[in-house]
Each structure stands twice: as structure tokens, then as C-alpha cells.
Short mmCIF file of C-alpha atoms in Angstrom, two decimals:
data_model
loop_
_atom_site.label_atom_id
_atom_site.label_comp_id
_atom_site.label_asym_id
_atom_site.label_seq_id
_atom_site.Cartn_x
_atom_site.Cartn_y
_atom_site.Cartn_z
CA UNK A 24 10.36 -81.45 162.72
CA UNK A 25 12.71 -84.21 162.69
CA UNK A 26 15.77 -83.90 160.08
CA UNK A 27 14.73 -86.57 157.53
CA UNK A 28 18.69 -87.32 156.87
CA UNK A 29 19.00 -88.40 160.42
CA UNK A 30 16.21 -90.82 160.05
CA UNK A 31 17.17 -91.96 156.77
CA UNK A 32 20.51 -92.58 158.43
CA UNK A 33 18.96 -94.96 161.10
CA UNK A 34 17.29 -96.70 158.34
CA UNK A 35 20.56 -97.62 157.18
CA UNK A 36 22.19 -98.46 160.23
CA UNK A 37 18.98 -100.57 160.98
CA UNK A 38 19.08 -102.15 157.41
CA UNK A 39 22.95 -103.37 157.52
CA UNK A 40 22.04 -104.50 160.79
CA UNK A 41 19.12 -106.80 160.18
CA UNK A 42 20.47 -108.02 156.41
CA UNK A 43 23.44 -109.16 157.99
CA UNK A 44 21.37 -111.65 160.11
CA UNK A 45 19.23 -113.04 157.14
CA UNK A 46 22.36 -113.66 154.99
CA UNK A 47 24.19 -115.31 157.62
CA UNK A 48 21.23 -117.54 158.43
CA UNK A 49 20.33 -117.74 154.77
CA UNK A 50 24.06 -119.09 154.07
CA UNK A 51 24.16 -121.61 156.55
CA UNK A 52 21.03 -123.06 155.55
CA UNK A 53 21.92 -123.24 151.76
CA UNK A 54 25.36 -124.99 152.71
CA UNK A 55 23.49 -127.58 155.37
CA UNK A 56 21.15 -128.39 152.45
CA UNK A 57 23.78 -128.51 149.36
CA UNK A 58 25.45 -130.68 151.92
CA UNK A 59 22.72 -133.43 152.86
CA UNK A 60 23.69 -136.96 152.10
CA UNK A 61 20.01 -137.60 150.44
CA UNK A 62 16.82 -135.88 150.34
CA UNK A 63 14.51 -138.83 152.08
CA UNK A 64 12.74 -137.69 155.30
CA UNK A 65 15.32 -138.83 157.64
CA UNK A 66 17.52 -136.70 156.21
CA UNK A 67 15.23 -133.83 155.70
CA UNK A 68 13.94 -134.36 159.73
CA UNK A 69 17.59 -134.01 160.60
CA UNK A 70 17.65 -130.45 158.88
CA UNK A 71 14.70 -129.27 159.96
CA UNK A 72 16.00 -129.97 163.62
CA UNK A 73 19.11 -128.56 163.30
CA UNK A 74 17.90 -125.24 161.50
CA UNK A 75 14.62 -124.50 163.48
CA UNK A 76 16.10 -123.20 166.60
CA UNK A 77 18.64 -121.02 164.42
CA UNK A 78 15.63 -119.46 162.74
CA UNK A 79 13.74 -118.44 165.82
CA UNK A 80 17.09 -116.83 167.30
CA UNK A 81 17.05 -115.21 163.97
CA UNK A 82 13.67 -113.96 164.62
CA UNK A 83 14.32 -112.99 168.08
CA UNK A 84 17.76 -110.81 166.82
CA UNK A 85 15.55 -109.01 164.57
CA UNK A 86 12.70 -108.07 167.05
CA UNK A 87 15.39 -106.16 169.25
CA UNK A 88 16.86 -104.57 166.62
CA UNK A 89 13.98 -103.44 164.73
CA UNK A 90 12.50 -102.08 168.18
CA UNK A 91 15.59 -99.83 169.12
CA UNK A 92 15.76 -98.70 165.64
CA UNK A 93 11.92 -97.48 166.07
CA UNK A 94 12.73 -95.88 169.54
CA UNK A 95 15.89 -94.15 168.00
CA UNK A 96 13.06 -92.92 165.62
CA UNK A 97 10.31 -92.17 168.56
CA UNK A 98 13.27 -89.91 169.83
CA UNK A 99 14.21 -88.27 166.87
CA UNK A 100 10.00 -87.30 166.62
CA UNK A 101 9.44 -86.19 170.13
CA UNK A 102 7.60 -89.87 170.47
CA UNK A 103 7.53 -91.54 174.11
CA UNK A 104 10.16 -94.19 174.48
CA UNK A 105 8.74 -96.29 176.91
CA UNK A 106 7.82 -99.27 174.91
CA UNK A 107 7.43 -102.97 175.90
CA UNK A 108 9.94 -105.32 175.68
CA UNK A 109 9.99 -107.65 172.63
CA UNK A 110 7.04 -110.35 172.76
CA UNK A 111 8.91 -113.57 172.23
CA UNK A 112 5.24 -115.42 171.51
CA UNK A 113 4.32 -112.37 168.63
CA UNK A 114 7.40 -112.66 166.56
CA UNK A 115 8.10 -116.38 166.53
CA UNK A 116 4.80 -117.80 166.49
CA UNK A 117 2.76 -115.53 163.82
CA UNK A 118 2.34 -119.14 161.47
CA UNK A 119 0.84 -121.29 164.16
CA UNK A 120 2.67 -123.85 162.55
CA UNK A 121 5.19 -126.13 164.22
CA UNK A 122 9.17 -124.71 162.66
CA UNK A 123 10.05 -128.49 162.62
CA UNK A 124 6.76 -128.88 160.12
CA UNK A 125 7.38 -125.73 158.41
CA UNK A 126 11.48 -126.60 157.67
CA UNK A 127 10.93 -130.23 156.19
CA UNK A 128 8.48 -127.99 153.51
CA UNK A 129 11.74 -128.13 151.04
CA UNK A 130 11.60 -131.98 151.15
CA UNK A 131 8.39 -131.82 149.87
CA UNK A 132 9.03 -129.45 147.38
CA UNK A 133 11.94 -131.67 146.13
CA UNK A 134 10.07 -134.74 146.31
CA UNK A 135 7.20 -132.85 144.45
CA UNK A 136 9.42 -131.55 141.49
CA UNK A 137 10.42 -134.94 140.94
CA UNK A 138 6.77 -136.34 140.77
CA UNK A 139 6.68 -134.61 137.78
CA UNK A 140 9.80 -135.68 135.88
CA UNK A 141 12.38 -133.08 137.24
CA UNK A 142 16.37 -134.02 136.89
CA UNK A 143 17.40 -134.33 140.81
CA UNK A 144 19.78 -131.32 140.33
CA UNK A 145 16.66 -129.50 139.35
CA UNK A 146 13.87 -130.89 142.35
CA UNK A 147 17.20 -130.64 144.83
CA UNK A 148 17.08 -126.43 143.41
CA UNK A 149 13.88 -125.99 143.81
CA UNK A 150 13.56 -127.10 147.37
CA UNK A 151 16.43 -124.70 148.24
CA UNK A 152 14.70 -122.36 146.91
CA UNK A 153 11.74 -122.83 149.26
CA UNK A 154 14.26 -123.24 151.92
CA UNK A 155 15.55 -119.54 151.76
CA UNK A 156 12.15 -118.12 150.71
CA UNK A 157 11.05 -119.77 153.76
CA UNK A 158 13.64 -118.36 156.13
CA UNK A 159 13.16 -114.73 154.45
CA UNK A 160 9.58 -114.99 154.95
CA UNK A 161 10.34 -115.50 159.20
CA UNK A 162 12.26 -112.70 159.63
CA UNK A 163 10.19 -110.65 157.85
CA UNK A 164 7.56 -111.19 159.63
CA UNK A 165 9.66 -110.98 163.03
CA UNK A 166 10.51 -107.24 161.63
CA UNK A 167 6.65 -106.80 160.47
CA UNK A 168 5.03 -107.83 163.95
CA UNK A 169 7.55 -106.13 166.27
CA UNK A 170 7.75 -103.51 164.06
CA UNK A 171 3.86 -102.70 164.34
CA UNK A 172 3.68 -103.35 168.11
CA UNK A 173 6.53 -100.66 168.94
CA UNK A 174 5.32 -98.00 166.25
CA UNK A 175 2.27 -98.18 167.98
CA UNK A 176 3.55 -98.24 171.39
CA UNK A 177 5.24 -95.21 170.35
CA UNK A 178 2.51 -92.88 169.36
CA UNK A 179 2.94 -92.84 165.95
CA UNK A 180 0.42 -93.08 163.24
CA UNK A 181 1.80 -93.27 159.60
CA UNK A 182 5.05 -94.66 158.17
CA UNK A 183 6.71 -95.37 155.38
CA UNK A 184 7.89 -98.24 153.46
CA UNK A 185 11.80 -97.94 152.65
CA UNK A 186 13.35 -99.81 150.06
CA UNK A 187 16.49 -101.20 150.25
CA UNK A 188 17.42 -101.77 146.68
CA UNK A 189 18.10 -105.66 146.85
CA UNK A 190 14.57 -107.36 146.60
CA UNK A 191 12.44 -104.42 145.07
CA UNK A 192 10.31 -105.30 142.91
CA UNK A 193 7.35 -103.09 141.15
CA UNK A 194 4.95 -104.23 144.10
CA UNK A 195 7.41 -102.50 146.50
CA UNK A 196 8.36 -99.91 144.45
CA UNK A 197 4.58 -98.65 143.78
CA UNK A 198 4.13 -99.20 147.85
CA UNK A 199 6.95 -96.76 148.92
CA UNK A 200 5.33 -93.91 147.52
CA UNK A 201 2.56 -93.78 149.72
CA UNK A 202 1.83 -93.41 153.24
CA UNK A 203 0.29 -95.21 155.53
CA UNK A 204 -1.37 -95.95 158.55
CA UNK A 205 0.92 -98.11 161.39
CA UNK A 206 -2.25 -100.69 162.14
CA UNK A 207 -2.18 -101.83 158.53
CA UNK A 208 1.56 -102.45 158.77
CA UNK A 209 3.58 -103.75 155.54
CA UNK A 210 1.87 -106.23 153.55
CA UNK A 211 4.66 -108.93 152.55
CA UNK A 212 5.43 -111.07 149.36
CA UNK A 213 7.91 -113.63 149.14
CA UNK A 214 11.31 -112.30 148.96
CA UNK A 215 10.61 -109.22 150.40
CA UNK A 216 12.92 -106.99 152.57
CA UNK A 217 11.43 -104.21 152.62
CA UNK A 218 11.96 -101.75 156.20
CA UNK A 219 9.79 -99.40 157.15
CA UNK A 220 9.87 -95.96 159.59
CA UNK A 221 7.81 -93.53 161.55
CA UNK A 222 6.63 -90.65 159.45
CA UNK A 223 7.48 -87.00 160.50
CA UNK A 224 3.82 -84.72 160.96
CA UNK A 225 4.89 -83.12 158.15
CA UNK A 226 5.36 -85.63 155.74
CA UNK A 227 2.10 -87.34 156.69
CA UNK A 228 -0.08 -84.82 155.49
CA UNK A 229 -0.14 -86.09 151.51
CA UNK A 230 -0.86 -89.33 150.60
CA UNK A 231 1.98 -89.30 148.17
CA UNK A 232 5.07 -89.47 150.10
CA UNK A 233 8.13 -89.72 147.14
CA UNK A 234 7.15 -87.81 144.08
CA UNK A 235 10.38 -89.36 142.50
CA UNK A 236 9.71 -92.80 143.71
CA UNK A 237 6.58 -91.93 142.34
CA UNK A 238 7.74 -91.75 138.31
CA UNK A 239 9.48 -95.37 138.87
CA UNK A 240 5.89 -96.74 140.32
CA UNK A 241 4.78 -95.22 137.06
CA UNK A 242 7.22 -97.29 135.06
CA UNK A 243 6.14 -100.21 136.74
CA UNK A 244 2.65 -99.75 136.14
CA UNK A 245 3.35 -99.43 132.44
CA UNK A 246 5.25 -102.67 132.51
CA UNK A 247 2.57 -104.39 133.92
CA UNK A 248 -1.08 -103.17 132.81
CA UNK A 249 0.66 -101.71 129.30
CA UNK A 250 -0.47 -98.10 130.48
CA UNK A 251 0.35 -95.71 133.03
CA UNK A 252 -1.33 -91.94 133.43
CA UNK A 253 1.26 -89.60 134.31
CA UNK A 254 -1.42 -86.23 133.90
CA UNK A 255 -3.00 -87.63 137.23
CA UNK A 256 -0.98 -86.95 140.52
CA UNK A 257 -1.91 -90.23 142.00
CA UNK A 258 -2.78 -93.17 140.08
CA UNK A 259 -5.36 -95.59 141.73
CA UNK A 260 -3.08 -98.56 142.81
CA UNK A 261 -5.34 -100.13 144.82
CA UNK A 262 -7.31 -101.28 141.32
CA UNK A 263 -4.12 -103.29 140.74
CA UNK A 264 -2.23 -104.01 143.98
CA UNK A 265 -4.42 -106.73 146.18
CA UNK A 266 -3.79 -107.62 149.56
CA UNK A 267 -4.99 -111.02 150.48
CA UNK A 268 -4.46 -112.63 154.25
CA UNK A 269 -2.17 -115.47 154.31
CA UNK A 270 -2.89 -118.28 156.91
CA UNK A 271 0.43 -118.08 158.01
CA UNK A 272 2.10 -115.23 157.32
CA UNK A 273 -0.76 -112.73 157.71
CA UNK A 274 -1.28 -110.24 155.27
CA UNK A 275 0.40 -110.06 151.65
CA UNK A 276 0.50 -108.27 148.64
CA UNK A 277 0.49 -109.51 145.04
CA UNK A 278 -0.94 -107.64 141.64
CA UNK A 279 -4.76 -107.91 140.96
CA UNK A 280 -5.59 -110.08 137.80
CA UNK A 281 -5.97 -107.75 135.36
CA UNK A 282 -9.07 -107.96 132.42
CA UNK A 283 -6.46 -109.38 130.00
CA UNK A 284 -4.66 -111.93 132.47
CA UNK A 285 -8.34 -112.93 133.07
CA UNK A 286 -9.08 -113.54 129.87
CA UNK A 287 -5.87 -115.12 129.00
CA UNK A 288 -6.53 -117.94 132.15
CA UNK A 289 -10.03 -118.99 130.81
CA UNK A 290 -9.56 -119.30 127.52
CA UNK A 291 -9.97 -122.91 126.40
CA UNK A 292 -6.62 -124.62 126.31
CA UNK A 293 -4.87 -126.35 123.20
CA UNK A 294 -5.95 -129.64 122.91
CA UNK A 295 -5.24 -133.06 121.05
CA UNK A 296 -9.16 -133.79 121.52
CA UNK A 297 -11.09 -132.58 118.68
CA UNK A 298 -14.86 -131.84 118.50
CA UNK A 299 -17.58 -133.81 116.79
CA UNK A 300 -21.18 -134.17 116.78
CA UNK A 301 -22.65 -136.07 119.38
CA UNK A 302 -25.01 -139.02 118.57
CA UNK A 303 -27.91 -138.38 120.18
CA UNK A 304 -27.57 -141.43 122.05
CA UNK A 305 -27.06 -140.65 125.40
CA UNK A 306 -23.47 -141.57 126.89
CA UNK A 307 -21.63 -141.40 123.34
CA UNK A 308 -18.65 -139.16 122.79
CA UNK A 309 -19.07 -135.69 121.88
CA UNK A 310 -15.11 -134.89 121.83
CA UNK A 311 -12.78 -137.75 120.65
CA UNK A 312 -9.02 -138.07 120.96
CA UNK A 313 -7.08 -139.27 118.08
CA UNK A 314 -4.25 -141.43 118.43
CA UNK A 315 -5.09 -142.69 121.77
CA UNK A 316 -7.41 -144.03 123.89
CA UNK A 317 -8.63 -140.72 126.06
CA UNK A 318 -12.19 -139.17 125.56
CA UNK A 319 -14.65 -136.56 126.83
CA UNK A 320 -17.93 -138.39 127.01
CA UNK A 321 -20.88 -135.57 127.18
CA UNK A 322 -24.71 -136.91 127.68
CA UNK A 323 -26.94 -136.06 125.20
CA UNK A 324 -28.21 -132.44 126.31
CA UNK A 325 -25.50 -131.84 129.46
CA UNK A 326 -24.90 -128.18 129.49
CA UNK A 327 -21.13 -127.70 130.73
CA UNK A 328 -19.19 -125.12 130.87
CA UNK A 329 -16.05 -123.78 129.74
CA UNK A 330 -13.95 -124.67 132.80
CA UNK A 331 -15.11 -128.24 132.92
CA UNK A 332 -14.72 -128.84 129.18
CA UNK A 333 -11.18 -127.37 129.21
CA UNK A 334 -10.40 -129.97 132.32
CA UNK A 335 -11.73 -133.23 130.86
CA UNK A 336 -9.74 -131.97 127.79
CA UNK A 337 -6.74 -132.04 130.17
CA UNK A 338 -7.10 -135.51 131.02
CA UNK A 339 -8.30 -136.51 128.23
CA UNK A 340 -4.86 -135.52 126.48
CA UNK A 341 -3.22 -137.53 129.31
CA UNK A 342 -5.29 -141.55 127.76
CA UNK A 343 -8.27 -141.11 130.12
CA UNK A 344 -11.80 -141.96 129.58
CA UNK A 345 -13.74 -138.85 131.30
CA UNK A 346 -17.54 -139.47 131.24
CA UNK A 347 -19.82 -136.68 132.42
CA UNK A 348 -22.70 -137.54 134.94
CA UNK A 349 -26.06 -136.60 134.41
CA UNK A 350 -27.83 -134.87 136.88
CA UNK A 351 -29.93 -136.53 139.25
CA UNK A 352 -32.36 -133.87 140.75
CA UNK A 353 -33.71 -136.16 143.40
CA UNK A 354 -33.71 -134.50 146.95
CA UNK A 355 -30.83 -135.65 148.79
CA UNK A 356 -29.10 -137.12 145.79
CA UNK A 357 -25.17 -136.47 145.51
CA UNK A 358 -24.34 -135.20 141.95
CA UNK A 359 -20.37 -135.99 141.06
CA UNK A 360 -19.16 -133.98 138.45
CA UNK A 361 -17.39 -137.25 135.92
CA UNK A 362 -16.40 -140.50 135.96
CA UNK A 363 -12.65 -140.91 135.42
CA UNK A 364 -11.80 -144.45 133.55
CA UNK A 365 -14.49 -145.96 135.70
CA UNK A 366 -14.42 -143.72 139.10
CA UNK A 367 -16.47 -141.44 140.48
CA UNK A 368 -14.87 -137.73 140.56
CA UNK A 369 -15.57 -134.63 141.24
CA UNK A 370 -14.08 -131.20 139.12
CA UNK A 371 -12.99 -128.36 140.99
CA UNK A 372 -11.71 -124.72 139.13
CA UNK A 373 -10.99 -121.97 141.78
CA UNK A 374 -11.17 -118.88 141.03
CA UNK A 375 -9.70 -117.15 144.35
CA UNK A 376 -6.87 -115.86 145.86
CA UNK A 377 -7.22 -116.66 149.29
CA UNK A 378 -4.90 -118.45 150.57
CA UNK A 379 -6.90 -119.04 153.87
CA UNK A 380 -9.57 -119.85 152.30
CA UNK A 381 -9.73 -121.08 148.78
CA UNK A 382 -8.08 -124.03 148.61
CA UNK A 383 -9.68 -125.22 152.10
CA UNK A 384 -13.36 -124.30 150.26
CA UNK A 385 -13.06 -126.93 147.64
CA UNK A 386 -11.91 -129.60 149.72
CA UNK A 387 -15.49 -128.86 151.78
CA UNK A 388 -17.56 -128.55 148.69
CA UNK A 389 -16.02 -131.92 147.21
CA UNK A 390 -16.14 -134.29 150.17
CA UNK A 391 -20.06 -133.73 149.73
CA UNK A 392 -19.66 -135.26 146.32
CA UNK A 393 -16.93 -137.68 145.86
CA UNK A 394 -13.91 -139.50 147.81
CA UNK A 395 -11.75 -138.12 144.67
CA UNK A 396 -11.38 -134.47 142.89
CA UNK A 397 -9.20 -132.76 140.55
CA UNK A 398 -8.44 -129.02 141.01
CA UNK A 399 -7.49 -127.38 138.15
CA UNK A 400 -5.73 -124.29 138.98
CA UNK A 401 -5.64 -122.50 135.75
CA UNK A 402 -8.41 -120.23 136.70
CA UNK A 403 -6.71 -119.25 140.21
CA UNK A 404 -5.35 -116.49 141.72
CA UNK A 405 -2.92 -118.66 143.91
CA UNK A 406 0.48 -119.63 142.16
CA UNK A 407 1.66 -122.86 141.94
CA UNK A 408 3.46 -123.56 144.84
CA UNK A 409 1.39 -122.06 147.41
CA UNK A 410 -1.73 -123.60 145.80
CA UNK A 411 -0.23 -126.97 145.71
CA UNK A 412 1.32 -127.32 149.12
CA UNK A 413 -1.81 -125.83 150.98
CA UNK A 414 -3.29 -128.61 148.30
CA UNK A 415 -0.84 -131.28 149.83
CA UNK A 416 -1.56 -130.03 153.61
CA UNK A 417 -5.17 -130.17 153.09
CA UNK A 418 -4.92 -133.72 151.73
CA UNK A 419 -2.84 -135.05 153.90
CA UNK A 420 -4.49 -133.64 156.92
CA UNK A 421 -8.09 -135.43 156.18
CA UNK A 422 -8.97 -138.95 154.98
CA UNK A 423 -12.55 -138.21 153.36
CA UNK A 424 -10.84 -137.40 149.85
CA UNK A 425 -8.44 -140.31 149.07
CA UNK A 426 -7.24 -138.86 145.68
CA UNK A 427 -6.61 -135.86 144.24
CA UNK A 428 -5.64 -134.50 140.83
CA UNK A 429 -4.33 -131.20 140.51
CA UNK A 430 -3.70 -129.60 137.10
CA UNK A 431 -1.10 -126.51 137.24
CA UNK A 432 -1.37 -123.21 135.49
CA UNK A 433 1.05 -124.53 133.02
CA UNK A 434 -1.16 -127.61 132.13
CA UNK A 435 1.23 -130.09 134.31
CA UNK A 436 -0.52 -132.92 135.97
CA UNK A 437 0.29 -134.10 139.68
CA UNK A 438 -1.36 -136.76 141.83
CA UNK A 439 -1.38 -137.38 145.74
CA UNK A 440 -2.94 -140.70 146.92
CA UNK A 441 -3.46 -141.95 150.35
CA UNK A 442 -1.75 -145.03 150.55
#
């Protein structure tokens, strides 16, 4: 069998190699954006152009070194070394998105952030932010895809997933103590810089690769879910670590909602608006804000529930009239959720994950409806960010919806409009 040492010692040697790259590239883009004279979309265009083409030779560096470290490792485990040469197409174009669209992403992230009241220092921040997560998240991927393609070129079945102490978090910590097989290669989140090598026969046998890696996934376990069972030998992480398939970046990893974070996201939010009896008139308030002009306005016998109550509240809170619609059962007969100070809208509350999907479903469901709808994200699995800008793509991309309200974990209200 091959002397682990002398493949942990490539890993190394591979590691330096490949970090070196994303810091570089990582530092150059940090100073180019620190630098700009404004954040408008000239100026953001500008960037974009000038740090695309540096990203993809970024990608390209870290194909061909991730595939000779692999055939060092095919060598070291009696593997064949006749591999392909690095696909060019694989590594650079996993996104299907156009790097010119992808790198003006921080502009909207900065724009965004000041939408909702951010200091510039603060929008400017968060949009370099996005710029580096957004570089890390290429060559990643280059290192994921080529990765894959030469493993399996190689012969080899199972591998590992090597930390390299920088970006671990408990997501890669509990994943580098298993094994696992080379077609299902590394699952990403963002930050992640993770490496990964072929297994030796020997150490593929057990599903539990790093018995002392093992007591730290333990750790993190506890500091997640509050409990962690150290009489079993191996805990079942796949009840808590979910891998979803990202449109772009292909398959990720991220912690299952737990029972408690479930309940936590659909309890009924804090509100100003207070209940009281409805008349039985229909169309009269049932909830009533005090102190301002917004109200929930609930027919007479409209059954809603909790998520739809909880959003009106929302806006409500914010001056607006929200009137619920009663249903029309006529065949054929469109059935908008609310009326918003006068305007027909429809509610949406996702409960997924997806980011291929979940975002894109309510934009389906609600063009049936209504030209307008508010998401409320509180109840999804999606954070923020990636909710908001598949939100924004979505939006911007079609012309059937003409408004949209989106409501943030945090209770924070954002609009887009097509002007």
C-alpha cells in the first residue's frame, strides 16, 4: 500500500500550490475594487472586464495543477497515469453564466445594501465581499470538476476530503471523516477550500476514515443540534448535513434545518398590529395597527394561515393597507392572495432550499395570479443573498411580474420595480 505520509506530503505541495493562486487573484481583485472611482455600472462594467479573463486563467492554473497532483497520487497507488488533458470547456464554464455577468454581481450587491439604508462604507463591504466569495467559488469548482474527471480517469474509486485549516468550518470538518465515492465528488459551500485525494485500498474499507477528526465532527455536532452521541461509532450526518444542487455551481452542502430552527422560522413574528374581533361585516379589519395608518383586513370567515398572517403583519408594520381576497371558486377564475393599498398581489412563503428550483417555482405559480408578489423568505431554506439575487435575476429576466416585494429572514423589506 501506498505510504500515507507521502501522499499527505503531495497534499501539501498541491495545497501551497493552488492557495497561492486564489490569494494572488483574490488580492488583486480586492485592491481593483477598494480602488474604483464609484460604484455605478460603468464603473462596475469596467471591473468586470478587466477581472474576468484573470479569473478563468485562474481556473485554468488550477486544473493543471490539481491534475498532476492526482497523477502524482495515481502513481503513488499503482493507478494508470494516462489521463486526458485538462478540459478547458469543464472547468471554466460549470455556471453557464457569462464571467462578465457573473463579476458585475458585487455592483448589485452594493447597490442592494444601500436600498435598504446601508452607510456606503458598509454596501461598498459587502459587495467585496461577494467579489472574493465569488472568485473562491471559481476556483473551487475548477479544482472540483478537474479533480473528478482525473480521479476517475485514474481508476480510483473513493477519496478523501483534506482540510487545510484556513476555511474549515463544522460542515467540512464533519465531511473529512468519511469516505467517499469519486462520482459524488466534494460538495462545496461558500468559502470553501477544501482539497481532496485518492484513497489507498486499505483505507477505503471503513466508512470512517479519521477517528480523531472524528471527535472534532463530534464537537461540531454538539455546537450545532445541542447534542452529540459519542457511544455510537458513527453518528448519522446525513440527518443534518444536506446537499442541495446549485444552478451554477453544482452541488453544495449546507446543515439541514433542524426541528428547533423550524420552529423558530414559523413562529409568528413581533408585531405593532394587534388583534381584535372582527365585525362580522365582511371587508372590516380583524387586526388594526395603532399609531399609523397600516391594517390587515380579513373577510368575514377567510381561513388564513400562519404564514400569510405573519406577512400582511409585515407590511402592515411598514403603513400599508393589506386587504385579503375572498375566494372566487368559479372555474377559470384567478384567485390573488391581497390587495396591497389598492393593488392586486399575490403572497409567496417558500419553504425550500433549492436553489435551482425554489425561487424559479414561485415566480411560475405567481404570474398565474398577479403582475405583483411578495416573497417572504422567513420560512426558507435559502439565505439571504442567494435568495435575493436569484430573486433579482428572475425579475429582471421576465416582464410578466412588474413588482416584487421581498421580506428577509431578518424582517427587512426590499423592492425591485420594472421601470
Amino acid at each position: 500500500m501506498a505510504d500515507l505520509d507521502r501522499l499527505d506530503a503531495l497534499a501539501r505541495a498541491y495545497d501551497t500550490a493552488v492557495h497561492k493562486i486564489r490569494q494572488e487573484l483574490t488580492a488583486f481583485a480586492s485592491q481593483m475594487w477598494a480602488s474604483m472611482p464609484d460604484y455605478r455600472d460603468e464603473a462596475v462594467e469596467t471591473m468586470a472586464r478587466a477581472l474576468a479573463p484573470r479569473v478563468l486563467a485562474g481556473q485554468l492554473q488550477t486544473a493543471e495543477l490539481t491534475r498532476a497532483y492526482l497523477l502524482s497520487c495515481a502513481s503513488e497507488l499503482g493507478l494508470t497515469t494516462s489521463v486526458p488533458a485538462v478540459n478547458r470547456e469543464a472547468v471554466t464554464g460549470m455556471r453557464g453564466v457569462d464571467p462578465l455577468t457573473v463579476y458585475q454581481r458585487p455592483g448589485m450587491t452594493t447597490w442592494t445594501a444601500l436600498s435598504r439604508g446601508k452607510a456606503l462604507d458598509q454596501a461598498v463591504s459587502a459587495g467585496g465581499l461577494r467579489l472574493t466569495q465569488l472568485i473562491g467559488g471559481d476556483l473551487q469548482n475548477a479544482k472540483r470538476v478537474q479533480a473528478r474527471d482525473t480521479m476517475q480517469a485514474t481508476g480510483g474509486r473513493y477519496y478523501r476530503r483534506i482540510l487545510t485549516g484556513r476555511e474549515n468550518c463544522a460542515l467540512c470538518v464533519i465531511a473529512s471523516t468519511q469516505r467517499y465515492h469519486v462520482e459524488n465528488l466534494l460538495p462545496i459551500h461558500p468559502g470553501c477550500d477544501c482539497n481532496v485525494g485518492p484513497l489507498p485500498a486499505g483505507m477505503a474499507v471503513e466508512q470512517v476514515i479519521d477517528e480523531k477528526t472524528l471527535e472534532a465532527a463530534h464537537k461540531a455536532v454538539e455546537a450545532r443540534t445541542g447534542a452529540s452521541d459519542r457511544a455510537g461509532r458513527l453518528p448519522e450526518y446525513k440527518d443534518i448535513i444536506l446537499t442541495t444542487e446549485h444552478g451554477e455551481y453544482g452541488p453544495v452542502i449546507s446543515f439541514k434545518e433542524t426541528r428547533q430552527d423550524h420552529r423558530r422560522a414559523s413562529a409568528p413574528k413581533a408585531s405593532t398590529t394587534v388583534a381584535h374581533a372582527s365585525p362580522r361585516d365582511a371587508g372590516e379589519p380583524r387586526w388594526l395597527r395603532p399609531g399609523g395608518s397600516g391594517k390587515v383586513d380579513v373577510p368575514e370567515g377567510t381561513i388564513l394561515q400562519d404564514h400569510e398572517v405573519r406577512t400582511a403583519q409585515a407590511l402592515a408594520d411598514l403603513g400599508h393597507t393589506v386587504r385579503f381576497r375572498v375566494v372566487d371558486h368559479t372555474p377559470g377564475v384567478k384567485n390573488p392572495d391581497v390587495e396591497i393599498d389598492g393593488e392586486i398581489w399575490e403572497f409567496k412563503a417558500p419553504r425550500g432550499a433549492s436553489e435551482k428550483n425554489t425561487i424559479s417555482d414561485q415566480f411560475k405559480k405567481a404570474r398565474k395570479q398577479a403582475s405583483r408578489l411578495v416573497i417572504d423568505l422567513r420560512r426558507c431554506g435559502l439565505s439571504d443573498e442567494v435568495a435575493i439575487e436569484q430573486i433579482e435575476r428572475r425579475f429582471r429576466g421576465q416582464t410578466r411580474i412588474t413588482r416584487v416585494i421581498v421580506i428577509s429572514h431578518d424582517g427587512t423589506v426590499a423592492a425591485f420595480e420594472h421601470r
